[in-house]
Amino acid sequence: DSGVTQTPKHLITATGQRVTLRCSPRSGDLSVYWYQQSLDQGLQFLIHYYNGEERAKGNILERFSAQQFPDLHSELNLSSLELGDSALYFCASSVADRSSGNTIYFGEGSWLTVV
Amino acid sequence: AQSVAQPEDQVNVAEGNPLTVKCTYSVSGNPYLFWYVQYPNRGLQFLLKYITGDNLVKGSYGFEAEFNKSQTSFHLKKPSALVSDSALYFCAVMDSGNTPLVFGKGTRLSVIA
C-alpha cells in the first residue's frame, strides 16, 4: 500500500457526462500529480500541484481540470466525456515541489469507462 | 525534453534464470531514474531509483539497476527470476530541473516455470 488513496476505483459513464476523480496523498506529501494510462498512449503526465498551486501542466485536455484543496486532497474533473477518455487515471504524491529525486508514490488508479 | 525508451515490449525468461529489462533515456540535465512495476489491476509500485552516487542501485524484491552515463542506460536486473515477477515494468526519468516524471512505454515480463 503506497498510502495514496484514489476514489472511485471503477466508474462507468456515458459520453457527454462529467465525472470527478478524487485523490488523497500520502501523509506529509505536498505534491500531487495526475497521470493517464491508456493502451495507445501509455502513461501520460497531466498536471502537478504543490501545496494548492499548479506547478506544471502536461498533455491535459481543456475539458479536464484539477485542483488541490487546503487539506491537500486533489480532484480531477473530466467533462464532455468522449469514448477516447476511457483510461486508468493515476494520482501520485511526493514530498517535494521541484524535481529533487524524491520518490513519487502512486495510487491504485481510477478506472474510467466511457460508453 | 526528457524521454525514455524501453526497446522491448515483451521479455520472456525461465524461472531461476537472470533477467534484464532494458531502458535508455535522454535528458538535458542530470537524470533521476526510476523503475516501477505494475501488477494486473494494480497501481504502480516503486522498485528503485538512481539519484547520484554508486552506479549500481538495489531495490525491492531483489531487483537492481545499473546506471551507465556513457550509454545513457538504466537496465533493470535480477539474478534469479520468479514466476511472481511477471508484470509490467516501467522505466521513468526526470531531470534536475522542475520537470515531471516521464515514463517509457513499459515492458511486459513473463517468467515461465
Coordinates of C-alpha atoms in Angstrom, one line a residue:
Chain A
D1 CA 0.0 0.0 0.0
S2 CA 1.6 3.3 -1.2
G3 CA -0.5 5.5 1.1
V4 CA -2.1 7.3 -1.9
T5 CA -5.9 6.8 -1.9
Q6 CA -8.0 7.2 -5.0
T7 CA -11.8 7.1 -5.4
P8 CA -13.7 5.7 -7.1
K9 CA -11.8 2.6 -8.2
H10 CA -14.2 2.0 -11.1
L11 CA -16.5 4.3 -12.9
I12 CA -18.7 3.8 -16.0
T13 CA -20.4 6.8 -17.5
A14 CA -21.9 7.9 -20.8
T15 CA -20.4 10.2 -23.4
G16 CA -21.0 13.9 -22.7
Q17 CA -21.1 13.4 -19.0
R18 CA -18.8 14.9 -16.3
V19 CA -17.0 13.0 -13.6
T20 CA -14.8 13.8 -10.7
L21 CA -11.9 11.7 -9.5
R22 CA -10.6 12.1 -6.0
C23 CA -7.2 11.6 -4.5
S24 CA -5.7 11.8 -1.0
P25 CA -1.9 12.0 -1.0
R26 CA 0.4 10.2 1.4
S27 CA 0.6 11.8 4.8
G28 CA 3.1 14.7 4.7
D29 CA 3.2 14.9 0.9
L30 CA 2.5 18.3 -0.5
S31 CA 2.8 17.5 -4.2
V32 CA 0.0 15.7 -6.2
Y33 CA 0.4 14.5 -9.7
W34 CA -2.2 13.2 -12.1
Y35 CA -1.4 10.7 -14.9
Q36 CA -3.5 9.0 -17.5
Q37 CA -2.7 5.4 -18.7
S38 CA -4.2 4.2 -21.9
L39 CA -3.3 1.3 -24.2
D40 CA -2.3 3.6 -27.1
Q41 CA -0.7 6.5 -25.3
G42 CA 1.0 4.8 -22.3
L43 CA 1.5 6.8 -19.1
Q44 CA 0.9 10.5 -19.8
F45 CA 1.5 13.2 -17.3
L46 CA -1.5 15.5 -16.9
I47 CA -0.8 18.0 -14.1
H48 CA 1.1 18.7 -11.0
Y49 CA 0.0 20.7 -7.9
Y50 CA 2.1 21.7 -4.9
N51 CA 0.5 22.9 -1.7
G52 CA -2.6 24.1 -3.6
E53 CA -0.8 25.7 -6.5
E54 CA -0.5 24.5 -10.0
R55 CA 3.2 23.7 -10.8
A56 CA 3.2 22.1 -14.2
K57 CA 0.9 21.0 -17.0
G58 CA 1.3 18.2 -19.4
N59 CA -1.0 16.8 -22.0
I60 CA -4.2 17.7 -20.3
L61 CA -7.2 18.5 -22.4
E62 CA -9.1 21.7 -21.9
R63 CA -12.1 19.6 -21.0
F64 CA -10.1 18.4 -18.0
S65 CA -9.3 20.4 -14.9
A66 CA -7.9 19.8 -11.5
Q67 CA -7.4 21.4 -8.2
Q68 CA -5.7 20.8 -4.9
F69 CA -7.6 21.8 -1.7
P70 CA -6.2 23.2 1.6
D71 CA -6.3 19.8 3.1
L72 CA -4.1 18.7 0.2
H73 CA -6.5 16.3 -1.4
S74 CA -7.0 16.7 -5.1
E75 CA -9.7 16.3 -7.6
L76 CA -9.5 15.7 -11.3
N77 CA -12.6 16.9 -13.2
L78 CA -13.3 15.4 -16.6
S79 CA -16.2 16.9 -18.6
S80 CA -17.9 16.4 -22.0
L81 CA -16.5 12.9 -21.9
E82 CA -15.7 11.0 -25.1
L83 CA -15.1 7.3 -25.7
G84 CA -11.3 8.1 -26.0
D85 CA -11.2 9.3 -22.5
S86 CA -11.6 5.7 -21.2
A87 CA -8.4 5.0 -19.3
L88 CA -6.9 4.4 -16.0
Y89 CA -6.2 7.7 -14.1
F90 CA -3.5 7.7 -11.6
C91 CA -2.8 10.1 -8.8
A92 CA 0.6 10.2 -7.3
S93 CA 2.2 12.2 -4.5
S94 CA 5.6 13.2 -3.2
V95 CA 7.1 15.4 -0.5
A96 CA 8.9 17.9 -2.7
D97 CA 7.9 20.6 -5.1
R98 CA 10.7 20.7 -7.6
S99 CA 12.4 17.7 -9.1
S100 CA 14.9 16.6 -6.5
G101 CA 14.8 12.9 -6.8
N102 CA 12.1 12.4 -4.2
T103 CA 10.2 9.3 -4.9
I104 CA 6.8 9.7 -6.4
Y105 CA 4.3 7.2 -5.0
F106 CA 1.2 6.1 -7.0
G107 CA -2.3 5.2 -6.0
E108 CA -4.1 2.2 -7.4
G109 CA -5.9 4.3 -10.0
S110 CA -9.4 5.0 -11.1
W111 CA -10.7 3.0 -14.0
L112 CA -12.9 5.2 -16.2
T113 CA -15.0 3.6 -18.9
V114 CA -17.0 5.9 -21.2
V115 CA -19.8 4.2 -23.1
Chain B
A1 CA 12.6 17.5 -23.2
Q2 CA 13.4 14.2 -21.5
S3 CA 12.4 10.9 -22.9
V4 CA 12.7 7.2 -22.1
A5 CA 12.9 4.2 -24.4
Q6 CA 12.1 0.6 -23.5
P7 CA 13.1 -1.2 -26.6
E8 CA 11.4 -4.5 -25.7
D9 CA 7.6 -4.8 -25.4
Q10 CA 7.9 -8.3 -24.0
V11 CA 10.7 -10.2 -22.2
N12 CA 10.3 -13.9 -21.6
V13 CA 12.6 -15.7 -19.1
A14 CA 12.6 -19.1 -17.4
E15 CA 12.2 -19.2 -13.7
G16 CA 15.6 -19.2 -11.9
N17 CA 17.4 -17.5 -14.8
P18 CA 18.7 -14.0 -14.7
L19 CA 16.5 -11.3 -16.2
T20 CA 17.2 -7.9 -17.7
V21 CA 14.7 -5.3 -18.7
K22 CA 16.3 -2.5 -20.8
C23 CA 15.9 1.2 -20.6
T24 CA 17.7 4.1 -22.2
Y25 CA 17.0 7.8 -21.5
S26 CA 17.5 11.3 -22.8
V27 CA 17.6 14.4 -20.6
S28 CA 19.2 17.8 -20.8
G29 CA 20.4 17.9 -17.2
N30 CA 21.4 15.3 -14.6
P31 CA 19.0 12.4 -14.7
Y32 CA 17.0 11.0 -11.9
L33 CA 16.0 7.5 -12.9
F34 CA 13.2 5.2 -11.6
W35 CA 11.8 1.8 -12.1
Y36 CA 8.2 1.0 -11.3
V37 CA 6.2 -2.3 -11.6
Q38 CA 2.6 -2.7 -12.3
Y39 CA 0.8 -6.0 -11.5
P40 CA -2.6 -6.7 -13.1
N41 CA -5.3 -4.4 -12.0
R42 CA -3.0 -2.7 -9.6
G43 CA -1.2 0.6 -9.3
L44 CA 2.4 1.4 -10.0
Q45 CA 4.8 0.2 -7.3
F46 CA 8.1 1.9 -6.8
L47 CA 11.1 -0.5 -7.2
L48 CA 14.2 1.6 -7.1
K49 CA 15.8 4.9 -8.2
Y50 CA 19.1 6.4 -9.1
I51 CA 19.8 9.9 -8.0
T52 CA 23.6 10.1 -7.5
G53 CA 26.5 8.1 -6.2
D54 CA 27.0 4.4 -6.8
N55 CA 26.0 3.3 -10.3
L56 CA 24.5 0.0 -9.0
V57 CA 21.3 0.6 -7.2
K58 CA 19.5 -2.1 -5.2
G59 CA 15.8 -2.1 -4.7
S60 CA 12.8 -4.1 -3.6
Y61 CA 12.2 -7.8 -4.3
G62 CA 15.8 -8.5 -5.2
F63 CA 15.9 -6.1 -8.2
E64 CA 18.8 -3.9 -9.0
A65 CA 19.7 -1.5 -11.8
E66 CA 22.9 -0.1 -13.2
F67 CA 23.2 3.5 -14.3
N68 CA 25.5 3.9 -17.3
K69 CA 26.1 7.5 -18.1
S70 CA 28.1 7.0 -21.3
Q71 CA 25.4 4.7 -22.7
T72 CA 22.5 6.7 -21.2
S73 CA 21.1 3.4 -19.9
F74 CA 19.5 2.2 -16.7
H75 CA 18.8 -1.5 -17.2
L76 CA 16.8 -3.4 -14.5
K77 CA 18.2 -6.8 -13.5
K78 CA 17.6 -9.7 -11.1
P79 CA 19.9 -12.6 -10.7
S80 CA 17.2 -15.3 -10.4
A81 CA 13.6 -14.7 -11.8
L82 CA 10.5 -15.8 -10.0
V83 CA 7.1 -16.5 -11.6
S84 CA 5.7 -13.9 -9.3
D85 CA 7.9 -11.3 -11.0
S86 CA 5.7 -11.5 -14.1
A87 CA 4.3 -8.0 -14.5
L88 CA 4.6 -4.7 -16.5
Y89 CA 7.8 -2.8 -15.8
F90 CA 8.2 0.9 -16.4
C91 CA 11.3 3.0 -16.5
A92 CA 11.0 6.7 -15.8
V93 CA 13.2 9.8 -15.8
M94 CA 13.1 13.3 -14.6
D95 CA 15.9 15.8 -14.8
S96 CA 17.3 18.1 -12.2
G97 CA 15.0 20.9 -13.2
N98 CA 11.4 21.3 -12.5
T99 CA 10.2 18.6 -14.9
P100 CA 7.6 15.9 -14.4
L101 CA 8.4 12.2 -14.3
V102 CA 8.3 10.8 -17.9
F103 CA 7.7 7.1 -18.4
G104 CA 8.7 4.7 -21.0
K105 CA 6.0 2.5 -22.8
G106 CA 6.6 -0.4 -20.4
T107 CA 8.0 -3.9 -20.8
R108 CA 5.9 -6.9 -20.1
L109 CA 8.0 -9.5 -18.2
S110 CA 6.8 -13.1 -18.3
V111 CA 8.6 -15.6 -16.1
I112 CA 7.9 -19.2 -17.1
A113 CA 8.0 -22.0 -14.6

